[in-house]
């Protein structure tokens, strides 16, 4: 098949924004950038594209973090990956916060703060000096062709080449997303931690009330 | 407005957003040193500071911040542009 893998570029931004949306929804209709910020899906998608336009490196919302697979010249799958706080670099959570705060504006943030307790319950800290992967999406018509596996392998290969001291790769996944968990398990990941909310309101805003941290050792 | 006054005003915002003052308010303070200053509260702290001082930070400048001293430099620079 004519699939090719490459680094994302600015012209991929619409596809990357869709990737973020589909990954965040985790096979539900709950899109956190819409529900938690009181924005329509269309507005949230535009704001995600605007965040990519800022070209901030070192977090999941960086164009430079994404690998894409294209088919007949069009992106059909994408996955973000970056080294967390490598040798004292900035915490990706704060970089992402700066991006969101800068882009979404005060009103949306005020709304978010009324729901912050829900997010905090299932927040899992990212570990410094690890390869973090986030936001996997494969277009439905291209599933079942091991594209996710290829993206993960390529991220690991590039991370080890560039940062040989990296010891593990981690991914966070909602409990309801069994398909993604299966992909990660097949790639050698296992669940090492979970975070759960006991507040049922969370299901009005997020795909699940529980998140898993899955990990794979790199040798 | 001098550095001490800027620090004091930011301190009031931190107390309000974090809901406590269990940290040493000085120029070496970092997000790690104050309980509850995480990626979520960080967003609101920055927007509250912008609102209180009537300034808007550049994203590039925000991403370079390492500690409170840097934040005071940023606010001070913005105020002098006014």
CSV table of N, CA and C in Angstrom, one decimal, chain A residues 37 51 54 56 85 88 90-91 93-103 105-106 109-110 112-113 116-117 119-120 123 125, chain B residues 17 31-32 36-52 56-66:
chain,number,residue,atom,x,y,z
A,37,UNK,N,-14.9,24.4,27.9
A,37,UNK,CA,-14.6,25.8,27.6
A,37,UNK,C,-15.8,26.6,27.1
A,51,UNK,N,-4.0,27.4,18.0
A,51,UNK,CA,-2.9,27.0,18.9
A,51,UNK,C,-1.7,26.4,18.1
A,54,UNK,N,0.7,28.8,16.5
A,54,UNK,CA,1.7,29.5,17.4
A,54,UNK,C,3.0,28.8,17.3
A,56,UNK,N,4.5,26.4,19.1
A,56,UNK,CA,5.2,26.2,20.4
A,56,UNK,C,5.7,24.8,20.4
A,85,UNK,N,10.0,17.5,29.5
A,85,UNK,CA,11.0,18.3,30.3
A,85,UNK,C,12.4,17.8,30.1
A,88,UNK,N,15.6,19.6,31.9
A,88,UNK,CA,15.2,20.9,32.4
A,88,UNK,C,14.4,21.8,31.5
A,90,UNK,N,10.9,23.2,29.6
A,90,UNK,CA,9.7,23.5,30.3
A,90,UNK,C,8.7,22.3,30.4
A,91,UNK,N,7.9,22.3,31.5
A,91,UNK,CA,6.9,21.4,31.7
A,91,UNK,C,5.8,21.5,30.6
A,93,UNK,N,2.8,20.7,30.5
A,93,UNK,CA,1.5,21.1,31.0
A,93,UNK,C,1.4,22.6,31.1
A,94,UNK,N,2.5,23.3,31.5
A,94,UNK,CA,2.5,24.7,31.6
A,94,UNK,C,2.5,25.4,30.2
A,95,UNK,N,3.3,24.7,29.3
A,95,UNK,CA,3.3,25.2,27.9
A,95,UNK,C,1.9,25.1,27.3
A,96,UNK,N,1.2,24.0,27.5
A,96,UNK,CA,-0.1,23.8,27.0
A,96,UNK,C,-1.1,24.8,27.6
A,97,UNK,N,-0.9,25.1,28.9
A,97,UNK,CA,-1.8,26.0,29.6
A,97,UNK,C,-1.6,27.4,29.0
A,98,UNK,N,-0.3,27.8,28.8
A,98,UNK,CA,0.0,29.1,28.2
A,98,UNK,C,-0.7,29.2,26.9
A,99,UNK,N,-0.6,28.2,26.1
A,99,UNK,CA,-1.2,28.2,24.7
A,99,UNK,C,-2.8,28.3,24.8
A,100,UNK,N,-3.4,27.5,25.7
A,100,UNK,CA,-4.8,27.5,25.8
A,100,UNK,C,-5.3,28.9,26.4
A,101,UNK,N,-4.6,29.4,27.4
A,101,UNK,CA,-5.0,30.6,28.0
A,101,UNK,C,-4.9,31.8,27.0
A,102,UNK,N,-3.8,31.8,26.2
A,102,UNK,CA,-3.5,32.8,25.2
A,102,UNK,C,-4.6,32.8,24.2
A,103,UNK,N,-5.0,31.6,23.8
A,103,UNK,CA,-5.9,31.4,22.6
A,103,UNK,C,-7.4,31.5,23.0
A,105,UNK,N,-9.0,32.7,25.8
A,105,UNK,CA,-9.5,33.9,26.4
A,105,UNK,C,-10.1,33.7,27.8
A,106,UNK,N,-10.3,34.9,28.4
A,106,UNK,CA,-10.7,34.9,29.9
A,106,UNK,C,-12.1,34.2,30.2
A,109,UNK,N,-11.9,30.5,30.1
A,109,UNK,CA,-11.1,30.0,31.3
A,109,UNK,C,-11.9,30.1,32.6
A,110,UNK,N,-12.7,31.2,32.7
A,110,UNK,CA,-13.6,31.3,33.9
A,110,UNK,C,-14.6,30.1,33.9
A,112,UNK,N,-14.1,27.2,32.5
A,112,UNK,CA,-13.3,26.0,32.8
A,112,UNK,C,-13.0,25.8,34.3
A,113,UNK,N,-12.8,27.0,35.0
A,113,UNK,CA,-12.4,26.9,36.4
A,113,UNK,C,-13.6,26.4,37.3
A,116,UNK,N,-13.0,22.7,37.0
A,116,UNK,CA,-11.7,22.3,37.2
A,116,UNK,C,-11.6,21.1,38.1
A,117,UNK,N,-12.4,21.0,39.1
A,117,UNK,CA,-12.4,19.9,40.1
A,117,UNK,C,-12.5,18.5,39.3
A,119,UNK,N,-11.6,17.9,36.2
A,119,UNK,CA,-10.4,17.6,35.5
A,119,UNK,C,-9.3,17.1,36.4
A,120,UNK,N,-9.2,17.8,37.6
A,120,UNK,CA,-8.1,17.5,38.5
A,120,UNK,C,-8.2,16.0,39.0
A,123,UNK,N,-6.4,13.9,36.6
A,123,UNK,CA,-5.2,14.4,36.0
A,123,UNK,C,-4.0,13.5,36.5
A,125,UNK,N,0.1,13.3,36.3
A,125,UNK,CA,1.4,14.1,36.1
A,125,UNK,C,2.2,13.4,35.0
B,17,UNK,N,-6.4,32.8,43.8
B,17,UNK,CA,-6.7,31.7,42.9
B,17,UNK,C,-6.4,30.4,43.5
B,31,UNK,N,6.3,27.6,40.2
B,31,UNK,CA,5.0,26.9,40.3
B,31,UNK,C,5.1,25.7,41.2
B,32,UNK,N,6.2,25.0,41.1
B,32,UNK,CA,6.4,23.8,41.9
B,32,UNK,C,6.4,24.1,43.4
B,36,UNK,N,-1.0,23.5,44.5
B,36,UNK,CA,-2.2,23.8,43.7
B,36,UNK,C,-1.9,24.6,42.4
B,37,UNK,N,-0.6,25.1,42.3
B,37,UNK,CA,-0.2,25.9,41.1
B,37,UNK,C,0.1,24.8,40.0
B,38,UNK,N,-0.9,24.3,39.3
B,38,UNK,CA,-0.7,23.3,38.3
B,38,UNK,C,-1.1,23.9,37.0
B,39,UNK,N,-1.2,23.0,36.0
B,39,UNK,CA,-1.4,23.5,34.6
B,39,UNK,C,-2.8,24.2,34.5
B,40,UNK,N,-3.8,23.7,35.4
B,40,UNK,CA,-5.1,24.3,35.3
B,40,UNK,C,-5.1,25.7,35.9
B,41,UNK,N,-4.6,25.8,37.2
B,41,UNK,CA,-4.6,27.1,37.9
B,41,UNK,C,-3.7,28.1,37.2
B,42,UNK,N,-2.6,27.6,36.5
B,42,UNK,CA,-1.7,28.5,35.9
B,42,UNK,C,-2.4,29.4,34.8
B,43,UNK,N,-3.3,28.8,34.1
B,43,UNK,CA,-4.0,29.5,33.1
B,43,UNK,C,-4.8,30.7,33.7
B,44,UNK,N,-5.4,30.5,34.8
B,44,UNK,CA,-6.2,31.5,35.4
B,44,UNK,C,-5.3,32.5,36.1
B,45,UNK,N,-4.2,32.1,36.7
B,45,UNK,CA,-3.3,33.0,37.4
B,45,UNK,C,-2.8,34.0,36.3
B,46,UNK,N,-2.4,33.5,35.2
B,46,UNK,CA,-1.8,34.4,34.1
B,46,UNK,C,-2.9,35.4,33.7
B,47,UNK,N,-4.1,34.9,33.4
B,47,UNK,CA,-5.1,35.9,32.9
B,47,UNK,C,-5.5,36.9,34.0
B,48,UNK,N,-5.5,36.4,35.2
B,48,UNK,CA,-5.8,37.4,36.3
B,48,UNK,C,-4.8,38.4,36.4
B,49,UNK,N,-3.5,38.0,36.3
B,49,UNK,CA,-2.4,39.0,36.3
B,49,UNK,C,-2.5,40.0,35.2
B,50,UNK,N,-2.8,39.5,34.0
B,50,UNK,CA,-3.0,40.4,32.8
B,50,UNK,C,-4.1,41.4,33.1
B,51,UNK,N,-5.2,40.9,33.7
B,51,UNK,CA,-6.4,41.8,33.9
B,51,UNK,C,-6.0,42.8,35.0
B,52,UNK,N,-5.4,42.4,36.1
B,52,UNK,CA,-5.1,43.3,37.2
B,52,UNK,C,-4.1,44.4,36.8
B,56,UNK,N,-1.2,42.6,28.3
B,56,UNK,CA,-1.4,41.3,27.6
B,56,UNK,C,0.0,40.8,27.2
B,57,UNK,N,0.3,39.6,27.7
B,57,UNK,CA,1.6,39.0,27.5
B,57,UNK,C,1.7,38.4,26.1
B,58,UNK,N,2.9,38.3,25.6
B,58,UNK,CA,3.2,37.5,24.4
B,58,UNK,C,3.4,36.1,24.8
B,59,UNK,N,2.9,35.2,24.0
B,59,UNK,CA,3.0,33.7,24.3
B,59,UNK,C,4.5,33.3,24.4
B,60,UNK,N,5.4,33.9,23.6
B,60,UNK,CA,6.8,33.5,23.6
B,60,UNK,C,7.4,33.9,25.0
B,61,UNK,N,7.0,35.1,25.5
B,61,UNK,CA,7.5,35.5,26.8
B,61,UNK,C,7.0,34.6,27.9
B,62,UNK,N,5.7,34.2,27.9
B,62,UNK,CA,5.1,33.4,28.9
B,62,UNK,C,5.9,32.0,28.9
B,63,UNK,N,6.2,31.5,27.8
B,63,UNK,CA,6.8,30.2,27.7
B,63,UNK,C,8.3,30.2,28.2
B,64,UNK,N,8.9,31.4,28.4
B,64,UNK,CA,10.2,31.5,28.9
B,64,UNK,C,10.3,31.7,30.4
B,65,UNK,N,9.1,31.9,31.0
B,65,UNK,CA,9.1,32.1,32.5
B,65,UNK,C,9.7,31.0,33.3
B,66,UNK,N,10.6,31.3,34.2
B,66,UNK,CA,11.2,30.2,35.0
B,66,UNK,C,10.8,30.4,36.5
